[in-house]
PDB file of C-alpha atoms in Angstrom:
ATOM      1  CA  MET A  66    -137.913  -4.848 -68.413  1.00  0.00           C
ATOM      2  CA  VAL A  67    -137.498  -4.856 -64.742  1.00  0.00           C
ATOM      3  CA  SER A  68    -138.488  -8.362 -63.274  1.00  0.00           C
ATOM      4  CA  LYS A  69    -140.856  -8.728 -60.270  1.00  0.00           C
ATOM      5  CA  ALA A  70    -137.823 -10.200 -58.424  1.00  0.00           C
ATOM      6  CA  SER A  71    -135.933  -6.980 -58.984  1.00  0.00           C
ATOM      7  CA  LYS A  72    -138.907  -4.786 -57.872  1.00  0.00           C
ATOM      8  CA  ALA A  73    -139.575  -6.755 -54.857  1.00  0.00           C
ATOM      9  CA  LYS A  74    -135.699  -6.113 -53.935  1.00  0.00           C
ATOM     10  CA  ALA A  75    -135.616  -2.449 -54.495  1.00  0.00           C
ATOM     11  CA  PRO A  76    -135.445  -0.330 -51.353  1.00  0.00           C
ATOM     12  CA  ASN A  77    -138.468   1.566 -50.077  1.00  0.00           C
ATOM     13  CA  PRO A  78    -138.108   4.984 -51.864  1.00  0.00           C
ATOM     14  CA  ARG A  79    -139.443   6.488 -48.624  1.00  0.00           C
ATOM     15  CA  ILE A  80    -136.784   5.254 -46.404  1.00  0.00           C
ATOM     16  CA  THR A  81    -133.808   5.876 -48.796  1.00  0.00           C
ATOM     17  CA  ALA A  82    -135.152   9.804 -49.241  1.00  0.00           C
ATOM     18  CA  GLY A  83    -135.348   9.708 -45.310  1.00  0.00           C
ATOM     19  CA  LEU A  84    -131.894   8.193 -44.671  1.00  0.00           C
ATOM     20  CA  LYS A  85    -130.486  10.960 -47.292  1.00  0.00           C
ATOM     21  CA  ASP A  86    -132.406  13.648 -45.626  1.00  0.00           C
ATOM     22  CA  LEU A  87    -130.905  12.308 -42.027  1.00  0.00           C
ATOM     23  CA  PHE A  88    -127.532  12.504 -43.328  1.00  0.00           C
ATOM     24  CA  ARG A  89    -127.926  15.943 -44.060  1.00  0.00           C
ATOM     25  CA  ARG A  90    -128.693  16.810 -40.457  1.00  0.00           C
ATOM     26  CA  PRO A  91    -125.537  17.822 -38.732  1.00  0.00           C
ATOM     27  CA  ARG A  92    -127.044  17.246 -34.928  1.00  0.00           C
ATOM     28  CA  ALA A  93    -128.398  13.937 -36.081  1.00  0.00           C
ATOM     29  CA  LEU A  94    -124.847  13.116 -37.465  1.00  0.00           C
ATOM     30  CA  LEU A  95    -123.559  14.229 -34.153  1.00  0.00           C
ATOM     31  CA  ALA A  96    -125.849  12.493 -32.143  1.00  0.00           C
ATOM     32  CA  ALA A  97    -125.317   9.265 -34.091  1.00  0.00           C
ATOM     33  CA  GLY A  98    -121.749   9.380 -33.393  1.00  0.00           C
ATOM     34  CA  VAL A  99    -122.021   9.939 -29.775  1.00  0.00           C
ATOM     35  CA  LEU A 100    -124.248   6.919 -29.740  1.00  0.00           C
ATOM     36  CA  LEU A 101    -121.843   4.742 -31.781  1.00  0.00           C
ATOM     37  CA  ILE A 102    -119.009   5.557 -29.519  1.00  0.00           C
ATOM     38  CA  MET A 103    -120.983   4.679 -26.349  1.00  0.00           C
ATOM     39  CA  VAL A 104    -122.223   1.426 -28.089  1.00  0.00           C
ATOM     40  CA  PHE A 105    -118.478   0.565 -28.875  1.00  0.00           C
ATOM     41  CA  ALA A 106    -117.583   1.443 -25.251  1.00  0.00           C
ATOM     42  CA  ALA A 107    -120.412  -0.793 -23.828  1.00  0.00           C
ATOM     43  CA  VAL A 108    -119.514  -3.531 -26.199  1.00  0.00           C
ATOM     44  CA  ALA A 109    -115.629  -3.436 -26.047  1.00  0.00           C
ATOM     45  CA  ALA A 110    -115.762  -2.337 -22.073  1.00  0.00           C
ATOM     46  CA  PRO A 111    -113.231  -5.353 -21.020  1.00  0.00           C
ATOM     47  CA  LEU A 112    -110.679  -4.071 -23.535  1.00  0.00           C
ATOM     48  CA  ILE A 113    -111.226  -0.179 -22.781  1.00  0.00           C
ATOM     49  CA  MET A 114    -111.164  -0.435 -19.096  1.00  0.00           C
ATOM     50  CA  PRO A 115    -107.592  -0.155 -17.643  1.00  0.00           C
ATOM     51  CA  TYR A 116    -108.601  -1.515 -14.107  1.00  0.00           C
ATOM     52  CA  ASP A 117    -110.958  -3.671 -12.720  1.00  0.00           C
ATOM     53  CA  PRO A 118    -114.080  -1.146 -12.102  1.00  0.00           C
ATOM     54  CA  ASN A 119    -114.556  -2.800  -8.486  1.00  0.00           C
ATOM     55  CA  ALA A 120    -110.909  -2.995  -7.604  1.00  0.00           C
ATOM     56  CA  GLN A 121    -110.234  -0.892  -4.396  1.00  0.00           C
ATOM     57  CA  MET A 122    -106.958   0.013  -4.914  1.00  0.00           C
ATOM     58  CA  PHE A 123    -104.653   1.449  -2.249  1.00  0.00           C
ATOM     59  CA  GLU A 124    -102.712   3.783  -4.680  1.00  0.00           C
ATOM     60  CA  GLY A 125    -106.352   5.248  -5.670  1.00  0.00           C
ATOM     61  CA  LEU A 126    -106.304   7.248  -2.794  1.00  0.00           C
ATOM     62  CA  SER A 127    -104.363   9.978  -1.255  1.00  0.00           C
ATOM     63  CA  LEU A 128    -102.702  10.037   2.153  1.00  0.00           C
ATOM     64  CA  GLU A 129    -105.653  11.518   3.662  1.00  0.00           C
ATOM     65  CA  GLY A 130    -107.934   8.818   2.090  1.00  0.00           C
ATOM     66  CA  ALA A 131    -109.723  11.170  -0.468  1.00  0.00           C
ATOM     67  CA  PRO A 132    -110.035  10.515  -4.029  1.00  0.00           C
ATOM     68  CA  LEU A 133    -107.508  11.060  -6.582  1.00  0.00           C
ATOM     69  CA  PRO A 134    -108.040  13.845  -9.179  1.00  0.00           C
ATOM     70  CA  PRO A 135    -107.552  12.915 -13.009  1.00  0.00           C
ATOM     71  CA  SER A 136    -103.894  12.106 -13.935  1.00  0.00           C
ATOM     72  CA  ALA A 137    -102.011  10.020 -16.299  1.00  0.00           C
ATOM     73  CA  GLN A 138    -102.403   6.885 -14.221  1.00  0.00           C
ATOM     74  CA  PHE A 139    -106.248   7.366 -13.355  1.00  0.00           C
ATOM     75  CA  TRP A 140    -107.385   9.311 -16.494  1.00  0.00           C
ATOM     76  CA  LEU A 141    -110.826  10.531 -14.633  1.00  0.00           C
ATOM     77  CA  GLY A 142    -109.532  10.221 -11.430  1.00  0.00           C
ATOM     78  CA  THR A 143    -110.779   7.740  -8.625  1.00  0.00           C
ATOM     79  CA  ASP A 144    -113.867   7.540  -6.367  1.00  0.00           C
ATOM     80  CA  LEU A 145    -114.228   7.374  -2.561  1.00  0.00           C
ATOM     81  CA  LEU A 146    -113.145   3.866  -2.285  1.00  0.00           C
ATOM     82  CA  GLY A 147    -110.210   4.220  -4.772  1.00  0.00           C
ATOM     83  CA  ARG A 148    -111.655   2.598  -7.692  1.00  0.00           C
ATOM     84  CA  ASP A 149    -110.889   3.965 -11.274  1.00  0.00           C
ATOM     85  CA  LEU A 150    -113.739   6.162 -12.351  1.00  0.00           C
ATOM     86  CA  PHE A 151    -112.923   5.777 -16.069  1.00  0.00           C
ATOM     87  CA  SER A 152    -113.382   1.909 -15.811  1.00  0.00           C
ATOM     88  CA  ARG A 153    -116.521   2.484 -13.623  1.00  0.00           C
ATOM     89  CA  LEU A 154    -118.061   4.949 -16.326  1.00  0.00           C
ATOM     90  CA  VAL A 155    -117.255   2.736 -19.528  1.00  0.00           C
ATOM     91  CA  LEU A 156    -118.973  -0.333 -17.634  1.00  0.00           C
ATOM     92  CA  GLY A 157    -121.833   1.886 -16.457  1.00  0.00           C
ATOM     93  CA  THR A 158    -122.229   2.777 -20.306  1.00  0.00           C
ATOM     94  CA  ARG A 159    -122.928  -0.924 -20.649  1.00  0.00           C
ATOM     95  CA  THR A 160    -125.623  -0.948 -17.778  1.00  0.00           C
ATOM     96  CA  SER A 161    -127.469   2.325 -19.277  1.00  0.00           C
ATOM     97  CA  LEU A 162    -127.692   0.920 -22.980  1.00  0.00           C
ATOM     98  CA  ILE A 163    -128.651  -2.483 -21.766  1.00  0.00           C
ATOM     99  CA  ILE A 164    -131.558  -1.296 -19.517  1.00  0.00           C
ATOM    100  CA  GLY A 165    -132.719   1.540 -21.816  1.00  0.00           C
ATOM    101  CA  VAL A 166    -132.919  -0.675 -25.097  1.00  0.00           C
ATOM    102  CA  VAL A 167    -134.334  -3.822 -23.025  1.00  0.00           C
ATOM    103  CA  ALA A 168    -136.732  -1.756 -21.162  1.00  0.00           C
ATOM    104  CA  ASN A 169    -137.774   0.761 -23.915  1.00  0.00           C
ATOM    105  CA  GLY A 170    -138.113  -2.345 -26.320  1.00  0.00           C
ATOM    106  CA  ILE A 171    -140.699  -4.142 -23.615  1.00  0.00           C
ATOM    107  CA  ALA A 172    -142.595  -0.925 -23.478  1.00  0.00           C
ATOM    108  CA  VAL A 173    -142.690  -0.417 -27.197  1.00  0.00           C
ATOM    109  CA  PHE A 174    -143.914  -3.808 -27.722  1.00  0.00           C
ATOM    110  CA  VAL A 175    -146.512  -3.759 -24.844  1.00  0.00           C
ATOM    111  CA  GLY A 176    -147.612  -0.427 -25.986  1.00  0.00           C
ATOM    112  CA  ALA A 177    -148.114  -0.891 -29.573  1.00  0.00           C
ATOM    113  CA  ALA A 178    -149.931  -4.343 -28.935  1.00  0.00           C
ATOM    114  CA  VAL A 179    -152.195  -2.628 -26.595  1.00  0.00           C
ATOM    115  CA  GLY A 180    -152.852   0.249 -28.693  1.00  0.00           C
ATOM    116  CA  ILE A 181    -153.316  -1.520 -32.034  1.00  0.00           C
ATOM    117  CA  THR A 182    -155.991  -4.044 -30.336  1.00  0.00           C
ATOM    118  CA  ALA A 183    -158.031  -1.109 -28.749  1.00  0.00           C
ATOM    119  CA  GLY A 184    -157.726   0.897 -31.831  1.00  0.00           C
ATOM    120  CA  TYR A 185    -159.032  -1.799 -34.339  1.00  0.00           C
ATOM    121  CA  PHE A 186    -161.716  -3.655 -32.353  1.00  0.00           C
ATOM    122  CA  GLY A 187    -162.962  -0.694 -30.499  1.00  0.00           C
ATOM    123  CA  GLY A 188    -166.168  -1.225 -28.267  1.00  0.00           C
ATOM    124  CA  TRP A 189    -165.813  -2.894 -24.909  1.00  0.00           C
ATOM    125  CA  ILE A 190    -162.392  -4.179 -25.665  1.00  0.00           C
ATOM    126  CA  GLY A 191    -161.118  -0.704 -26.682  1.00  0.00           C
ATOM    127  CA  GLY A 192    -162.554   0.713 -23.742  1.00  0.00           C
ATOM    128  CA  ILE A 193    -161.277  -1.479 -21.217  1.00  0.00           C
ATOM    129  CA  LEU A 194    -157.749  -1.263 -22.481  1.00  0.00           C
ATOM    130  CA  MET A 195    -157.766   2.314 -22.698  1.00  0.00           C
ATOM    131  CA  ARG A 196    -159.196   2.873 -19.436  1.00  0.00           C
ATOM    132  CA  PHE A 197    -156.714   0.773 -17.845  1.00  0.00           C
ATOM    133  CA  THR A 198    -154.108   2.691 -19.955  1.00  0.00           C
ATOM    134  CA  ASP A 199    -155.659   6.100 -18.336  1.00  0.00           C
ATOM    135  CA  LEU A 200    -155.252   4.353 -14.844  1.00  0.00           C
ATOM    136  CA  MET A 201    -151.525   3.693 -15.352  1.00  0.00           C
ATOM    137  CA  MET A 202    -151.046   7.197 -16.970  1.00  0.00           C
ATOM    138  CA  ALA A 203    -152.830   8.668 -13.532  1.00  0.00           C
ATOM    139  CA  PHE A 204    -149.957   7.314 -11.379  1.00  0.00           C
ATOM    140  CA  PRO A 205    -146.716   9.466 -11.273  1.00  0.00           C
ATOM    141  CA  ALA A 206    -144.305   7.286 -13.362  1.00  0.00           C
ATOM    142  CA  LEU A 207    -141.240   7.886 -10.814  1.00  0.00           C
ATOM    143  CA  LEU A 208    -143.518   6.954  -7.776  1.00  0.00           C
ATOM    144  CA  LEU A 209    -144.628   3.740  -9.373  1.00  0.00           C
ATOM    145  CA  ALA A 210    -141.325   2.565 -10.420  1.00  0.00           C
ATOM    146  CA  ILE A 211    -139.920   3.317  -7.017  1.00  0.00           C
ATOM    147  CA  VAL A 212    -142.820   1.076  -5.531  1.00  0.00           C
ATOM    148  CA  LEU A 213    -142.214  -1.473  -7.913  1.00  0.00           C
ATOM    149  CA  ALA A 214    -138.704  -1.594  -7.631  1.00  0.00           C
ATOM    150  CA  ALA A 215    -138.599  -1.552  -3.883  1.00  0.00           C
ATOM    151  CA  ILE A 216    -141.142  -4.518  -3.868  1.00  0.00           C
ATOM    152  CA  PHE A 217    -138.968  -6.719  -6.069  1.00  0.00           C
ATOM    153  CA  LYS A 218    -135.173  -7.351  -5.744  1.00  0.00           C
ATOM    154  CA  PRO A 219    -133.474  -5.036  -7.958  1.00  0.00           C
ATOM    155  CA  SER A 220    -131.292  -6.483 -11.054  1.00  0.00           C
ATOM    156  CA  LEU A 221    -130.647  -5.213 -14.372  1.00  0.00           C
ATOM    157  CA  LEU A 222    -133.554  -7.332 -15.668  1.00  0.00           C
ATOM    158  CA  ILE A 223    -136.142  -6.272 -12.799  1.00  0.00           C
ATOM    159  CA  VAL A 224    -135.249  -2.684 -13.338  1.00  0.00           C
ATOM    160  CA  ALA A 225    -135.766  -2.977 -17.045  1.00  0.00           C
ATOM    161  CA  LEU A 226    -139.239  -4.475 -16.621  1.00  0.00           C
ATOM    162  CA  VAL A 227    -140.192  -2.096 -13.912  1.00  0.00           C
ATOM    163  CA  ILE A 228    -139.377   0.915 -16.236  1.00  0.00           C
ATOM    164  CA  ALA A 229    -141.228  -0.840 -19.200  1.00  0.00           C
ATOM    165  CA  MET A 230    -144.292  -1.185 -16.887  1.00  0.00           C
ATOM    166  CA  VAL A 231    -144.410   2.416 -16.509  1.00  0.00           C
ATOM    167  CA  ASN A 232    -143.380   3.640 -19.935  1.00  0.00           C
ATOM    168  CA  TRP A 233    -145.486   1.750 -22.141  1.00  0.00           C
ATOM    169  CA  VAL A 234    -148.440   3.996 -21.717  1.00  0.00           C
ATOM    170  CA  GLN A 235    -147.431   6.949 -23.851  1.00  0.00           C
ATOM    171  CA  MET A 236    -146.778   4.495 -26.738  1.00  0.00           C
ATOM    172  CA  ALA A 237    -150.260   2.837 -26.242  1.00  0.00           C
ATOM    173  CA  ARG A 238    -152.056   6.288 -26.538  1.00  0.00           C
ATOM    174  CA  VAL A 239    -150.358   7.240 -29.654  1.00  0.00           C
ATOM    175  CA  ILE A 240    -150.783   4.007 -31.604  1.00  0.00           C
ATOM    176  CA  TYR A 241    -154.209   3.879 -30.459  1.00  0.00           C
ATOM    177  CA  THR A 242    -155.176   7.169 -31.870  1.00  0.00           C
ATOM    178  CA  GLU A 243    -153.411   6.377 -35.192  1.00  0.00           C
ATOM    179  CA  THR A 244    -154.951   2.866 -35.415  1.00  0.00           C
ATOM    180  CA  ARG A 245    -158.340   4.058 -34.794  1.00  0.00           C
ATOM    181  CA  ALA A 246    -157.985   6.440 -37.702  1.00  0.00           C
ATOM    182  CA  LEU A 247    -156.898   3.941 -39.753  1.00  0.00           C
ATOM    183  CA  ALA A 248    -159.422   1.330 -39.171  1.00  0.00           C
ATOM    184  CA  GLN A 249    -161.838   3.442 -40.317  1.00  0.00           C
ATOM    185  CA  ARG A 250    -160.413   3.964 -43.603  1.00  0.00           C
ATOM    186  CA  GLU A 251    -162.212   2.821 -47.173  1.00  0.00           C
ATOM    187  CA  PHE A 252    -159.172   0.521 -47.749  1.00  0.00           C
ATOM    188  CA  ILE A 253    -159.834  -1.278 -44.550  1.00  0.00           C
ATOM    189  CA  GLU A 254    -163.420  -1.402 -44.835  1.00  0.00           C
ATOM    190  CA  VAL A 255    -162.924  -2.865 -48.380  1.00  0.00           C
ATOM    191  CA  GLN A 256    -160.750  -5.598 -46.656  1.00  0.00           C
ATOM    192  CA  ARG A 257    -163.317  -6.662 -44.139  1.00  0.00           C
ATOM    193  CA  ALA A 258    -165.886  -6.761 -46.963  1.00  0.00           C
ATOM    194  CA  MET A 259    -163.502  -9.284 -48.912  1.00  0.00           C
ATOM    195  CA  GLY A 260    -163.525 -11.422 -45.790  1.00  0.00           C
ATOM    196  CA  SER A 261    -160.154 -10.711 -44.338  1.00  0.00           C
ATOM    197  CA  GLY A 262    -159.629 -11.574 -40.871  1.00  0.00           C
ATOM    198  CA  PRO A 263    -158.444  -9.045 -37.984  1.00  0.00           C
ATOM    199  CA  LEU A 264    -154.738 -10.545 -37.911  1.00  0.00           C
ATOM    200  CA  ARG A 265    -154.487 -10.332 -41.737  1.00  0.00           C
ATOM    201  CA  ILE A 266    -155.786  -6.778 -41.731  1.00  0.00           C
ATOM    202  CA  ILE A 267    -153.839  -5.654 -38.899  1.00  0.00           C
ATOM    203  CA  GLY A 268    -150.559  -7.540 -40.015  1.00  0.00           C
ATOM    204  CA  ARG A 269    -150.586  -6.505 -43.435  1.00  0.00           C
ATOM    205  CA  HIS A 270    -152.633  -3.166 -43.828  1.00  0.00           C
ATOM    206  CA  ILE A 271    -152.498  -1.322 -40.441  1.00  0.00           C
ATOM    207  CA  LEU A 272    -149.270  -2.249 -38.907  1.00  0.00           C
ATOM    208  CA  PRO A 273    -147.105  -1.021 -42.060  1.00  0.00           C
ATOM    209  CA  HIS A 274    -148.706   2.154 -41.584  1.00  0.00           C
ATOM    210  CA  LEU A 275    -147.327   2.545 -37.983  1.00  0.00           C
ATOM    211  CA  VAL A 276    -144.069   1.364 -38.495  1.00  0.00           C
ATOM    212  CA  TYR A 277    -142.457   4.707 -38.706  1.00  0.00           C
ATOM    213  CA  SER A 278    -144.341   5.863 -35.815  1.00  0.00           C
ATOM    214  CA  ILE A 279    -143.224   3.007 -33.501  1.00  0.00           C
ATOM    215  CA  ILE A 280    -139.668   3.598 -34.515  1.00  0.00           C
ATOM    216  CA  VAL A 281    -139.637   7.392 -33.762  1.00  0.00           C
ATOM    217  CA  PHE A 282    -141.433   7.210 -30.489  1.00  0.00           C
ATOM    218  CA  GLY A 283    -139.283   4.123 -29.559  1.00  0.00           C
ATOM    219  CA  THR A 284    -136.172   6.039 -30.083  1.00  0.00           C
ATOM    220  CA  LEU A 285    -137.544   8.987 -28.283  1.00  0.00           C
ATOM    221  CA  GLY A 286    -138.520   6.910 -25.419  1.00  0.00           C
ATOM    222  CA  ILE A 287    -134.729   5.432 -24.738  1.00  0.00           C
ATOM    223  CA  SER A 288    -133.947   8.683 -23.406  1.00  0.00           C
ATOM    224  CA  THR A 289    -136.605   8.729 -21.004  1.00  0.00           C
ATOM    225  CA  THR A 290    -135.742   5.201 -19.983  1.00  0.00           C
ATOM    226  CA  VAL A 291    -132.229   5.908 -19.284  1.00  0.00           C
ATOM    227  CA  LEU A 292    -133.162   9.260 -17.373  1.00  0.00           C
ATOM    228  CA  LEU A 293    -135.641   6.990 -15.318  1.00  0.00           C
ATOM    229  CA  GLU A 294    -133.042   4.211 -14.582  1.00  0.00           C
ATOM    230  CA  ALA A 295    -130.176   6.901 -13.579  1.00  0.00           C
ATOM    231  CA  THR A 296    -132.663   8.213 -11.041  1.00  0.00           C
ATOM    232  CA  LEU A 297    -133.646   4.746  -9.683  1.00  0.00           C
ATOM    233  CA  SER A 298    -130.160   3.761  -9.261  1.00  0.00           C
ATOM    234  CA  TYR A 299    -129.487   7.433  -7.751  1.00  0.00           C
ATOM    235  CA  LEU A 300    -132.320   6.557  -4.968  1.00  0.00           C
ATOM    236  CA  GLY A 301    -131.016   3.126  -4.383  1.00  0.00           C
ATOM    237  CA  VAL A 302    -133.795   1.064  -5.941  1.00  0.00           C
ATOM    238  CA  GLY A 303    -132.259   0.668  -9.295  1.00  0.00           C
ATOM    239  CA  VAL A 304    -129.036  -1.198 -10.268  1.00  0.00           C
ATOM    240  CA  GLN A 305    -127.443  -2.167  -7.028  1.00  0.00           C
ATOM    241  CA  PRO A 306    -123.399  -1.747  -6.268  1.00  0.00           C
ATOM    242  CA  PRO A 307    -121.122  -3.122  -6.868  1.00  0.00           C
ATOM    243  CA  THR A 308    -122.609  -3.198 -10.463  1.00  0.00           C
ATOM    244  CA  PRO A 309    -121.773   0.350 -11.777  1.00  0.00           C
ATOM    245  CA  SER A 310    -124.487   2.467 -12.970  1.00  0.00           C
ATOM    246  CA  TRP A 311    -124.219   6.332 -13.728  1.00  0.00           C
ATOM    247  CA  GLY A 312    -127.027   6.747 -11.297  1.00  0.00           C
ATOM    248  CA  ASN A 313    -125.336   5.028  -8.522  1.00  0.00           C
ATOM    249  CA  ILE A 314    -121.943   6.399  -9.157  1.00  0.00           C
ATOM    250  CA  ILE A 315    -123.374   9.781  -8.466  1.00  0.00           C
ATOM    251  CA  PHE A 316    -125.092   8.578  -5.240  1.00  0.00           C
ATOM    252  CA  GLU A 317    -121.869   7.051  -3.900  1.00  0.00           C
ATOM    253  CA  ASN A 318    -119.884  10.110  -4.222  1.00  0.00           C
ATOM    254  CA  GLN A 319    -122.099  12.786  -3.727  1.00  0.00           C
ATOM    255  CA  THR A 320    -120.428  13.790  -0.448  1.00  0.00           C
ATOM    256  CA  TYR A 321    -117.422  14.775  -2.450  1.00  0.00           C
ATOM    257  CA  PHE A 322    -119.186  17.177  -4.622  1.00  0.00           C
ATOM    258  CA  ALA A 323    -117.425  20.133  -3.252  1.00  0.00           C
ATOM    259  CA  THR A 324    -113.788  18.613  -3.238  1.00  0.00           C
ATOM    260  CA  ALA A 325    -113.942  16.087  -5.760  1.00  0.00           C
ATOM    261  CA  PRO A 326    -116.788  17.533  -8.374  1.00  0.00           C
ATOM    262  CA  TRP A 327    -115.593  15.448 -11.106  1.00  0.00           C
ATOM    263  CA  LEU A 328    -117.033  12.349  -9.410  1.00  0.00           C
ATOM    264  CA  VAL A 329    -120.494  13.800  -9.820  1.00  0.00           C
ATOM    265  CA  PHE A 330    -119.951  15.925 -12.862  1.00  0.00           C
ATOM    266  CA  LEU A 331    -118.587  13.305 -15.248  1.00  0.00           C
ATOM    267  CA  PRO A 332    -121.274  10.637 -14.825  1.00  0.00           C
ATOM    268  CA  GLY A 333    -123.913  13.455 -14.986  1.00  0.00           C
ATOM    269  CA  LEU A 334    -122.368  14.400 -18.449  1.00  0.00           C
ATOM    270  CA  ALA A 335    -122.484  10.904 -19.583  1.00  0.00           C
ATOM    271  CA  ILE A 336    -126.493  10.726 -18.790  1.00  0.00           C
ATOM    272  CA  LEU A 337    -126.999  14.149 -20.343  1.00  0.00           C
ATOM    273  CA  LEU A 338    -124.926  13.105 -23.363  1.00  0.00           C
ATOM    274  CA  LEU A 339    -126.868   9.863 -23.890  1.00  0.00           C
ATOM    275  CA  ALA A 340    -130.345  11.105 -23.332  1.00  0.00           C
ATOM    276  CA  LEU A 341    -129.653  14.215 -25.593  1.00  0.00           C
ATOM    277  CA  SER A 342    -128.307  11.854 -28.441  1.00  0.00           C
ATOM    278  CA  PHE A 343    -131.393   9.731 -28.482  1.00  0.00           C
ATOM    279  CA  ASN A 344    -133.661  12.691 -28.656  1.00  0.00           C
ATOM    280  CA  LEU A 345    -131.792  14.744 -31.213  1.00  0.00           C
ATOM    281  CA  LEU A 346    -131.838  11.170 -33.248  1.00  0.00           C
ATOM    282  CA  GLY A 347    -135.531  10.889 -32.431  1.00  0.00           C
ATOM    283  CA  ASP A 348    -136.501  14.299 -33.574  1.00  0.00           C
ATOM    284  CA  ALA A 349    -134.380  13.939 -36.819  1.00  0.00           C
ATOM    285  CA  LEU A 350    -136.154  10.510 -37.425  1.00  0.00           C
ATOM    286  CA  ARG A 351    -139.517  11.993 -36.594  1.00  0.00           C
ATOM    287  CA  ASP A 352    -138.877  14.747 -39.264  1.00  0.00           C
ATOM    288  CA  THR A 353    -137.586  12.614 -41.837  1.00  0.00           C
ATOM    289  CA  LEU A 354    -139.512   9.205 -41.854  1.00  0.00           C
ATOM    290  CA  ASP A 355    -142.852  10.766 -41.235  1.00  0.00           C
ATOM    291  CA  PRO A 356    -143.583  14.639 -41.751  1.00  0.00           C
ATOM    292  CA  ARG A 357    -147.044  14.420 -40.036  1.00  0.00           C
ATOM    293  CA  LEU A 358    -145.174  13.897 -36.566  1.00  0.00           C
ATOM    294  CA  LYS A 359    -143.321  17.185 -36.821  1.00  0.00           C
ATOM    295  CA  GLY A 360    -143.840  19.426 -33.626  1.00  0.00           C
ATOM    296  CA  ARG A 361    -145.667  16.565 -31.800  1.00  0.00           C
ATOM    297  CA  HIS A 362    -144.303  15.022 -28.841  1.00  0.00           C
TER     298      HIS A 362
END
């Protein structure tokens, strides 16, 4: 006979089946592999970087003062100031991941809280929250982020908060729709009739049904966050030099695009790989964890 304790410790069969299905998808495994490499590079950056990423080395420029191409000494070449590009890209990985995860985490939390509150309570509370959400969605995200970043002094935390402030609305809309449908289900009505309070109903009977959607859309949202951070840094209102970010690396070296294209191509490729990997992993999670979300974006 199986004890209650063993039953409680048994893994969720839905999660187990989803993980098995996920591991059968080559694109998901490739995306996970790329992300693991980038996470390792971000964590172990001080051990991986062969040079100080901000060190302007005399031997890092040609006799004419131009950046050096990739070589045995400088694996990915140097930038316009003679700094090692490989070291700057590795440290830029940490910048992009920190902002991507932190900003998206805040956006997911705020969006889920707004969506659940508006969807469950409805009425004037839901009306005010969703009209505010619609108002935020009416503003172009990039323009709003530029304005907010220009008002506050840019730093890693400020840039993450700015991106979170413009990215929570999509999550709020999705969670609101699902919560509204769940709040009208019979088992929720039964809980209300039994005298269960809103916090208990939301925590024990609604939130568990939303976990998969939150995970899926949260994963997909990281790619948007990474792209927005790179855009802000490229425009000069994101992460500020000398802190390396893939966006400001492109901005600093764009004048050498014709003569030293690797200075623009390599950080651009890093942005593409990171955003694409999160998108592929998010698509795979969407298909495996919640088949109802297939084809929805």
